[in-house]
mmCIF file of C-alpha atoms and ligand atoms in Angstrom:
data_model
loop_
_atom_site.group_PDB
_atom_site.id
_atom_site.type_symbol
_atom_site.label_atom_id
_atom_site.label_comp_id
_atom_site.label_asym_id
_atom_site.label_seq_id
_atom_site.Cartn_x
_atom_site.Cartn_y
_atom_site.Cartn_z
ATOM 1 C CA UNK A 1 109.862 205.221 79.015
ATOM 2 C CA UNK A 2 112.592 202.704 78.401
ATOM 3 C CA UNK A 3 112.838 199.729 80.719
ATOM 4 C CA UNK A 4 115.895 199.679 82.562
ATOM 5 C CA UNK A 5 117.290 196.540 84.568
ATOM 6 C CA UNK A 6 119.549 197.679 87.314
ATOM 7 C CA UNK A 7 122.911 196.043 87.836
ATOM 8 C CA UNK A 8 121.921 194.525 91.057
ATOM 9 C CA UNK A 9 119.047 192.571 89.543
ATOM 10 C CA UNK A 10 121.159 189.338 88.682
ATOM 11 C CA UNK A 11 120.997 185.692 88.277
ATOM 12 C CA UNK A 12 123.862 182.996 88.182
ATOM 13 C CA UNK A 13 121.632 180.408 86.223
ATOM 14 C CA UNK A 14 119.127 180.453 83.464
ATOM 15 C CA UNK A 15 115.936 178.824 84.751
ATOM 16 C CA UNK A 16 112.295 179.342 84.607
ATOM 17 C CA UNK A 17 112.095 179.304 88.425
ATOM 18 C CA UNK A 18 112.921 182.997 88.567
ATOM 19 C CA UNK A 19 109.831 185.361 88.902
ATOM 20 C CA UNK A 20 110.789 188.341 86.696
ATOM 21 C CA UNK A 21 110.232 191.705 87.904
ATOM 22 C CA UNK A 22 110.657 193.507 84.601
ATOM 23 C CA UNK A 23 108.585 193.192 81.420
ATOM 24 C CA UNK A 24 108.698 194.491 77.808
ATOM 25 C CA UNK A 25 106.507 194.108 74.874
ATOM 26 C CA UNK A 26 107.911 193.178 71.334
ATOM 27 C CA UNK A 27 109.322 196.205 69.694
ATOM 28 C CA UNK A 28 110.327 197.780 72.910
ATOM 29 C CA UNK A 29 113.762 199.184 73.839
ATOM 30 C CA UNK A 30 115.461 197.819 77.007
ATOM 31 C CA UNK A 31 118.559 198.711 78.769
ATOM 32 C CA UNK A 32 120.584 196.227 80.921
ATOM 33 C CA UNK A 33 123.058 197.412 83.426
ATOM 34 C CA UNK A 34 125.803 194.824 83.833
ATOM 35 C CA UNK A 35 128.581 194.113 86.366
ATOM 36 C CA UNK A 36 131.678 192.239 84.978
ATOM 37 C CA UNK A 37 132.128 188.383 84.839
ATOM 38 C CA UNK A 38 134.072 188.599 88.192
ATOM 39 C CA UNK A 39 131.218 190.271 89.877
ATOM 40 C CA UNK A 40 133.237 193.446 90.398
ATOM 41 C CA UNK A 41 135.723 191.683 92.711
ATOM 42 C CA UNK A 42 138.881 192.612 90.917
ATOM 43 C CA UNK A 43 139.293 196.272 91.964
ATOM 44 C CA UNK A 44 142.992 196.484 91.308
ATOM 45 C CA UNK A 45 146.101 194.272 90.573
ATOM 46 C CA UNK A 46 146.702 193.320 94.193
ATOM 47 C CA UNK A 47 143.518 191.172 94.230
ATOM 48 C CA UNK A 48 144.570 187.404 94.504
ATOM 49 C CA UNK A 49 142.554 184.749 92.845
ATOM 50 C CA UNK A 50 142.296 182.894 96.263
ATOM 51 C CA UNK A 51 140.409 185.882 97.564
ATOM 52 C CA UNK A 52 137.798 185.735 94.956
ATOM 53 C CA UNK A 53 134.260 184.225 95.698
ATOM 54 C CA UNK A 54 133.752 181.947 92.606
ATOM 55 C CA UNK A 55 130.126 181.585 93.402
ATOM 56 C CA UNK A 56 129.969 185.274 92.403
ATOM 57 C CA UNK A 57 131.244 185.043 88.827
ATOM 58 C CA UNK A 58 129.448 185.138 85.568
ATOM 59 C CA UNK A 59 126.482 187.061 86.721
ATOM 60 C CA UNK A 60 123.829 187.974 84.073
ATOM 61 C CA UNK A 61 121.476 190.810 84.266
ATOM 62 C CA UNK A 62 117.843 189.668 84.160
ATOM 63 C CA UNK A 63 115.601 188.030 83.707
ATOM 64 C CA UNK A 64 113.202 190.025 81.439
ATOM 65 C CA UNK A 65 109.761 188.746 80.610
ATOM 66 C CA UNK A 66 108.778 189.425 76.910
ATOM 67 C CA UNK A 67 105.065 189.630 76.613
ATOM 68 C CA UNK A 68 103.657 187.292 74.223
ATOM 69 C CA UNK A 69 106.753 185.089 73.915
ATOM 70 C CA UNK A 70 105.802 181.287 74.094
ATOM 71 C CA UNK A 71 107.682 177.967 73.700
ATOM 72 C CA UNK A 72 108.339 177.355 69.977
ATOM 73 C CA UNK A 73 108.872 181.192 69.136
ATOM 74 C CA UNK A 74 112.100 183.072 68.370
ATOM 75 C CA UNK A 75 113.137 185.860 70.638
ATOM 76 C CA UNK A 76 115.154 188.471 68.566
ATOM 77 C CA UNK A 77 117.589 190.789 70.404
ATOM 78 C CA UNK A 78 118.825 193.649 68.462
ATOM 79 C CA UNK A 79 122.054 194.995 69.988
ATOM 80 C CA UNK A 80 121.688 198.812 69.498
ATOM 81 C CA UNK A 81 124.567 200.034 71.728
ATOM 82 C CA UNK A 82 127.130 198.689 74.210
ATOM 83 C CA UNK A 83 128.552 201.111 76.637
ATOM 84 C CA UNK A 84 131.649 199.911 78.491
ATOM 85 C CA UNK A 85 133.637 201.213 81.456
ATOM 86 C CA UNK A 86 137.036 203.002 81.276
ATOM 87 C CA UNK A 87 138.668 200.064 82.945
ATOM 88 C CA UNK A 88 138.797 196.400 82.148
ATOM 89 C CA UNK A 89 140.198 193.434 83.908
ATOM 90 C CA UNK A 90 141.824 190.130 82.729
ATOM 91 C CA UNK A 91 143.416 187.403 84.526
ATOM 92 C CA UNK A 92 145.376 184.070 83.912
ATOM 93 C CA UNK A 93 145.896 181.056 86.435
ATOM 94 C CA UNK A 94 147.254 177.624 85.960
ATOM 95 C CA UNK A 95 144.759 174.982 84.988
ATOM 96 C CA UNK A 96 142.638 177.415 83.012
ATOM 97 C CA UNK A 97 142.375 178.393 79.265
ATOM 98 C CA UNK A 98 143.894 176.838 76.149
ATOM 99 C CA UNK A 99 146.890 175.831 77.921
ATOM 100 C CA UNK A 100 145.963 174.431 81.258
ATOM 101 C CA UNK A 101 149.052 172.215 81.660
ATOM 102 C CA UNK A 102 151.475 175.226 81.755
ATOM 103 C CA UNK A 103 153.200 176.458 85.043
ATOM 104 C CA UNK A 104 153.072 180.070 85.589
ATOM 105 C CA UNK A 105 152.071 182.744 88.103
ATOM 106 C CA UNK A 106 148.486 183.527 88.504
ATOM 107 C CA UNK A 107 148.190 187.106 87.359
ATOM 108 C CA UNK A 108 145.659 189.915 87.333
ATOM 109 C CA UNK A 109 145.853 192.884 85.048
ATOM 110 C CA UNK A 110 143.858 196.115 85.096
ATOM 111 C CA UNK A 111 143.521 197.716 81.468
ATOM 112 C CA UNK A 112 142.853 201.249 80.854
ATOM 113 C CA UNK A 113 140.153 201.986 78.078
ATOM 114 C CA UNK A 114 140.397 205.341 76.352
ATOM 115 C CA UNK A 115 139.945 206.876 73.011
ATOM 116 C CA UNK A 116 138.463 203.825 71.525
ATOM 117 C CA UNK A 117 141.602 201.734 72.530
ATOM 118 C CA UNK A 118 142.390 199.335 75.245
ATOM 119 C CA UNK A 119 145.945 199.956 76.568
ATOM 120 C CA UNK A 120 147.721 196.661 77.233
ATOM 121 C CA UNK A 121 151.339 197.512 78.174
ATOM 122 C CA UNK A 122 152.954 198.910 75.197
ATOM 123 C CA UNK A 123 150.230 197.499 72.839
ATOM 124 C CA UNK A 124 146.919 199.440 72.012
ATOM 125 C CA UNK A 125 144.008 197.407 70.872
ATOM 126 C CA UNK A 126 140.881 198.666 69.040
ATOM 127 C CA UNK A 127 137.948 198.664 71.354
ATOM 128 C CA UNK A 128 135.192 196.105 70.078
ATOM 129 C CA UNK A 129 132.674 195.808 72.784
ATOM 130 C CA UNK A 130 130.670 192.545 72.845
ATOM 131 C CA UNK A 131 128.405 190.555 75.017
ATOM 132 C CA UNK A 132 129.762 187.186 76.482
ATOM 133 C CA UNK A 133 126.591 185.811 78.069
ATOM 134 C CA UNK A 134 123.131 186.190 76.501
ATOM 135 C CA UNK A 135 120.403 183.643 76.807
ATOM 136 C CA UNK A 136 116.779 182.536 77.751
ATOM 137 C CA UNK A 137 115.527 179.989 80.278
ATOM 138 C CA UNK A 138 115.521 176.402 79.162
ATOM 139 C CA UNK A 139 112.421 174.269 79.297
ATOM 140 C CA UNK A 140 113.482 172.435 82.317
ATOM 141 C CA UNK A 141 116.253 172.211 84.848
ATOM 142 C CA UNK A 142 118.944 174.991 85.422
ATOM 143 C CA UNK A 143 122.069 175.950 83.475
ATOM 144 C CA UNK A 144 124.694 177.891 85.325
ATOM 145 C CA UNK A 145 125.484 181.325 83.484
ATOM 146 C CA UNK A 146 129.021 180.109 83.081
ATOM 147 C CA UNK A 147 128.044 177.479 80.315
ATOM 148 C CA UNK A 148 126.197 177.510 77.086
ATOM 149 C CA UNK A 149 123.741 175.502 75.189
ATOM 150 C CA UNK A 150 120.616 175.762 72.950
ATOM 151 C CA UNK A 151 119.351 178.396 75.266
ATOM 152 C CA UNK A 152 122.457 180.623 74.603
ATOM 153 C CA UNK A 153 124.301 181.484 77.808
ATOM 154 C CA UNK A 154 128.115 181.889 78.061
ATOM 155 C CA UNK A 155 128.674 181.696 74.257
ATOM 156 C CA UNK A 156 131.587 184.319 74.318
ATOM 157 C CA UNK A 157 130.890 185.028 70.472
ATOM 158 C CA UNK A 158 132.905 188.095 69.442
ATOM 159 C CA UNK A 159 130.030 188.809 66.781
ATOM 160 C CA UNK A 160 127.511 189.580 69.558
ATOM 161 C CA UNK A 161 128.266 193.263 69.195
ATOM 162 C CA UNK A 162 126.690 196.601 68.379
ATOM 163 C CA UNK A 163 124.580 195.973 65.149
ATOM 164 C CA UNK A 164 124.144 192.435 65.569
ATOM 165 C CA UNK A 165 121.012 190.475 65.983
ATOM 166 C CA UNK A 166 120.699 187.489 68.158
ATOM 167 C CA UNK A 167 117.973 184.942 67.604
ATOM 168 C CA UNK A 168 117.191 182.614 70.547
ATOM 169 C CA UNK A 169 114.958 179.770 70.676
ATOM 170 C CA UNK A 170 112.050 180.402 73.228
ATOM 171 C CA UNK A 171 111.408 177.620 75.675
ATOM 172 C CA UNK A 172 109.141 179.133 78.286
ATOM 173 C CA UNK A 173 106.384 181.699 78.584
ATOM 174 C CA UNK A 174 108.025 185.220 78.430
ATOM 175 C CA UNK A 175 111.445 183.712 77.136
ATOM 176 C CA UNK A 176 113.002 185.242 80.377
ATOM 177 C CA UNK A 177 116.031 186.891 78.684
ATOM 178 C CA UNK A 178 119.226 187.810 80.740
ATOM 179 C CA UNK A 179 122.744 188.926 79.527
ATOM 180 C CA UNK A 180 125.876 190.250 81.052
ATOM 181 C CA UNK A 181 129.742 189.282 80.808
ATOM 182 C CA UNK A 182 130.556 192.290 78.593
ATOM 183 C CA UNK A 183 134.185 192.366 76.996
ATOM 184 C CA UNK A 184 135.762 195.555 75.831
ATOM 185 C CA UNK A 185 137.438 193.250 73.374
ATOM 186 C CA UNK A 186 137.910 189.432 72.596
ATOM 187 C CA UNK A 187 139.446 187.452 70.009
ATOM 188 C CA UNK A 188 138.054 184.271 68.700
ATOM 189 C CA UNK A 189 139.248 181.533 71.094
ATOM 190 C CA UNK A 190 139.460 183.623 74.129
ATOM 191 C CA UNK A 191 142.674 181.673 74.741
ATOM 192 C CA UNK A 192 143.486 182.556 78.307
ATOM 193 C CA UNK A 193 139.938 182.113 79.841
ATOM 194 C CA UNK A 194 139.100 185.832 80.391
ATOM 195 C CA UNK A 195 138.823 188.718 77.898
ATOM 196 C CA UNK A 196 138.902 192.506 78.687
ATOM 197 C CA UNK A 197 136.112 192.025 81.406
ATOM 198 C CA UNK A 198 134.107 195.276 82.155
ATOM 199 C CA UNK A 199 130.861 196.550 83.565
ATOM 200 C CA UNK A 200 128.705 198.425 81.387
ATOM 201 C CA UNK A 201 125.315 198.816 79.792
ATOM 202 C CA UNK A 202 123.567 197.396 76.811
ATOM 203 C CA UNK A 203 120.709 198.830 74.980
ATOM 204 C CA UNK A 204 118.640 196.285 72.961
ATOM 205 C CA UNK A 205 115.330 196.024 71.084
ATOM 206 C CA UNK A 206 113.479 192.900 71.613
ATOM 207 C CA UNK A 207 111.165 191.430 68.872
ATOM 208 C CA UNK A 208 109.283 188.289 68.608
ATOM 209 C CA UNK A 209 108.967 185.715 65.635
ATOM 210 C CA UNK A 210 105.857 183.575 66.258
ATOM 211 C CA UNK A 211 105.633 179.845 65.709
ATOM 212 C CA UNK A 212 109.095 178.994 64.779
ATOM 213 C CA UNK A 213 112.581 178.752 66.096
ATOM 214 C CA UNK A 214 116.108 178.038 65.408
ATOM 215 C CA UNK A 215 117.808 174.938 66.535
ATOM 216 C CA UNK A 216 120.735 176.857 67.913
ATOM 217 C CA UNK A 217 121.245 180.432 68.761
ATOM 218 C CA UNK A 218 121.777 182.356 65.457
ATOM 219 C CA UNK A 219 123.728 185.663 65.144
ATOM 220 C CA UNK A 220 123.164 187.942 62.213
ATOM 221 C CA UNK A 221 126.071 190.258 61.558
ATOM 222 C CA UNK A 222 127.043 192.022 58.342
ATOM 223 C CA UNK A 223 126.502 189.803 55.440
ATOM 224 C CA UNK A 224 126.329 186.485 57.400
ATOM 225 C CA UNK A 225 124.220 184.273 59.595
ATOM 226 C CA UNK A 226 126.149 182.457 62.203
ATOM 227 C CA UNK A 227 124.922 179.129 63.656
ATOM 228 C CA UNK A 228 126.305 179.082 67.343
ATOM 229 C CA UNK A 229 126.974 175.494 68.250
ATOM 230 C CA UNK A 230 128.501 173.981 71.374
ATOM 231 C CA UNK A 231 130.041 170.820 72.589
ATOM 232 C CA UNK A 232 132.082 169.266 75.528
ATOM 233 C CA UNK A 233 134.922 169.279 72.965
ATOM 234 C CA UNK A 234 135.744 171.190 69.753
ATOM 235 C CA UNK A 235 135.082 168.109 67.644
ATOM 236 C CA UNK A 236 131.440 167.817 68.823
ATOM 237 C CA UNK A 237 130.794 171.546 68.458
ATOM 238 C CA UNK A 238 132.235 171.578 65.019
ATOM 239 C CA UNK A 239 130.045 168.398 63.881
ATOM 240 C CA UNK A 240 126.931 170.219 65.312
ATOM 241 C CA UNK A 241 127.669 173.522 63.449
ATOM 242 C CA UNK A 242 128.351 171.434 60.317
ATOM 243 C CA UNK A 243 125.297 169.314 60.394
ATOM 244 C CA UNK A 244 123.035 172.250 60.884
ATOM 245 C CA UNK A 245 124.666 174.490 58.158
ATOM 246 C CA UNK A 246 124.290 171.570 55.783
ATOM 247 C CA UNK A 247 120.607 171.157 56.664
ATOM 248 C CA UNK A 248 120.090 174.918 56.214
ATOM 249 C CA UNK A 249 121.596 174.923 52.833
ATOM 250 C CA UNK A 250 119.430 171.908 51.939
ATOM 251 C CA UNK A 251 116.318 173.776 52.885
ATOM 252 C CA UNK A 252 117.393 177.085 51.368
ATOM 253 C CA UNK A 253 118.373 175.810 47.962
ATOM 254 C CA UNK A 254 116.327 172.669 47.692
ATOM 255 C CA UNK A 255 119.455 170.438 47.526
ATOM 256 C CA UNK A 256 119.917 166.864 48.407
ATOM 257 C CA UNK A 257 122.431 166.072 51.085
ATOM 258 C CA UNK A 258 125.195 165.261 48.832
ATOM 259 C CA UNK A 259 125.074 168.728 46.936
ATOM 260 C CA UNK A 260 124.439 170.675 50.174
ATOM 261 C CA UNK A 261 127.424 168.879 51.877
ATOM 262 C CA UNK A 262 129.809 169.857 48.940
ATOM 263 C CA UNK A 263 128.384 173.387 48.720
ATOM 264 C CA UNK A 264 129.079 173.742 52.492
ATOM 265 C CA UNK A 265 132.774 173.057 51.700
ATOM 266 C CA UNK A 266 132.820 176.030 49.434
ATOM 267 C CA UNK A 267 130.754 178.826 51.118
ATOM 268 C CA UNK A 268 130.371 178.026 54.947
ATOM 269 C CA UNK A 269 133.179 179.196 57.278
ATOM 270 C CA UNK A 270 133.628 177.218 60.458
ATOM 271 C CA UNK A 271 135.163 179.538 63.188
ATOM 272 C CA UNK A 272 135.902 179.009 66.861
ATOM 273 C CA UNK A 273 134.065 181.131 69.271
ATOM 274 C CA UNK A 274 135.951 180.097 72.283
ATOM 275 C CA UNK A 275 138.037 176.907 73.683
ATOM 276 C CA UNK A 276 137.827 177.618 77.351
ATOM 277 C CA UNK A 277 134.381 177.580 78.787
ATOM 278 C CA UNK A 278 132.748 174.288 80.110
ATOM 279 C CA UNK A 279 131.018 173.950 76.534
ATOM 280 C CA UNK A 280 133.334 174.819 73.767
ATOM 281 C CA UNK A 281 131.874 176.814 70.992
ATOM 282 C CA UNK A 282 132.139 176.757 67.078
ATOM 283 C CA UNK A 283 130.114 178.714 64.775
ATOM 284 C CA UNK A 284 129.191 178.131 60.980
ATOM 285 C CA UNK A 285 128.925 181.312 59.177
ATOM 286 C CA UNK A 286 126.727 181.253 56.033
ATOM 287 C CA UNK A 287 126.708 184.251 53.673
ATOM 288 C CA UNK A 288 123.327 185.883 53.498
ATOM 289 C CA UNK A 289 123.273 185.568 49.694
ATOM 290 C CA UNK A 290 122.624 181.831 50.029
ATOM 291 C CA UNK A 291 120.005 181.575 52.818
ATOM 292 C CA UNK A 292 117.303 183.719 54.331
ATOM 293 C CA UNK A 293 116.354 183.792 58.079
ATOM 294 C CA UNK A 294 113.380 181.633 57.367
ATOM 295 C CA UNK A 295 115.672 178.762 56.372
ATOM 296 C CA UNK A 296 117.206 178.785 59.795
ATOM 297 C CA UNK A 297 113.801 178.654 61.686
ATOM 298 C CA UNK A 298 111.737 175.478 62.289
ATOM 299 C CA UNK A 299 107.972 175.503 62.734
ATOM 300 C CA UNK A 300 107.250 174.494 66.243
ATOM 301 C CA UNK A 301 105.386 171.184 66.776
HETATM 302 CA CA1 CA B 401 132.552 184.500 79.340
#
């Protein structure tokens, strides 16, 4: 029987203080039911931003205890299927997003999703469901689900979609996986601060890699590995993504720093995940033809 985490089983922070009610063994398939990033509070376009309870945004369904996961391991989450609703919501408000200085009307929009397309006024956009928040508990303290870090969290990476594999470093026994914040579609940057936010259902398979883990969350999609770095500003996030990519190339190809740095200029793509969350996100994409997964994972001490 497939483990199913119901959509009222939610957390607003990643922390080891939560006692998990659901457990899975490596290799098992698990379904997470999720509510949208606004906690389902935007039911139609008449909802005002003042009426939203901001303590109820960015919920993540979980946590799930993965049997056998210990600090120093890697939790692999294979995204098998993402089902989204036939309705999505998006909002803009002054002070938020990539253009926080602009003056304009706070606006909420409800978008119809049908036939593999999202309708935005006259424009139709291909559906590409993705997971905004996915992470594990940190070793200490508590990270709100609205931010991101080494543990994952609100990474808003458009590549976290059906068919991708997410590798998360494990910091606590059981890993304590949680996810939510589905987007029917989101472009890199997530400029206005929201995407096509929707409730839904995610089917994943969890696996463990014992005794080694990545420095940052890694997303494997298509022919690439992406290192998901973060920072209070884009420069810091780009620095971290670059530093780790060079280090991975050094290990993969037995290169000195100088050669790996030059090679990174030729084969590593830096891309922006989002510019609007408390931690900005940049990823370094490395083609799989140059590195194997083992080069992205470090033995635990
Ligand atoms: Ca998000």
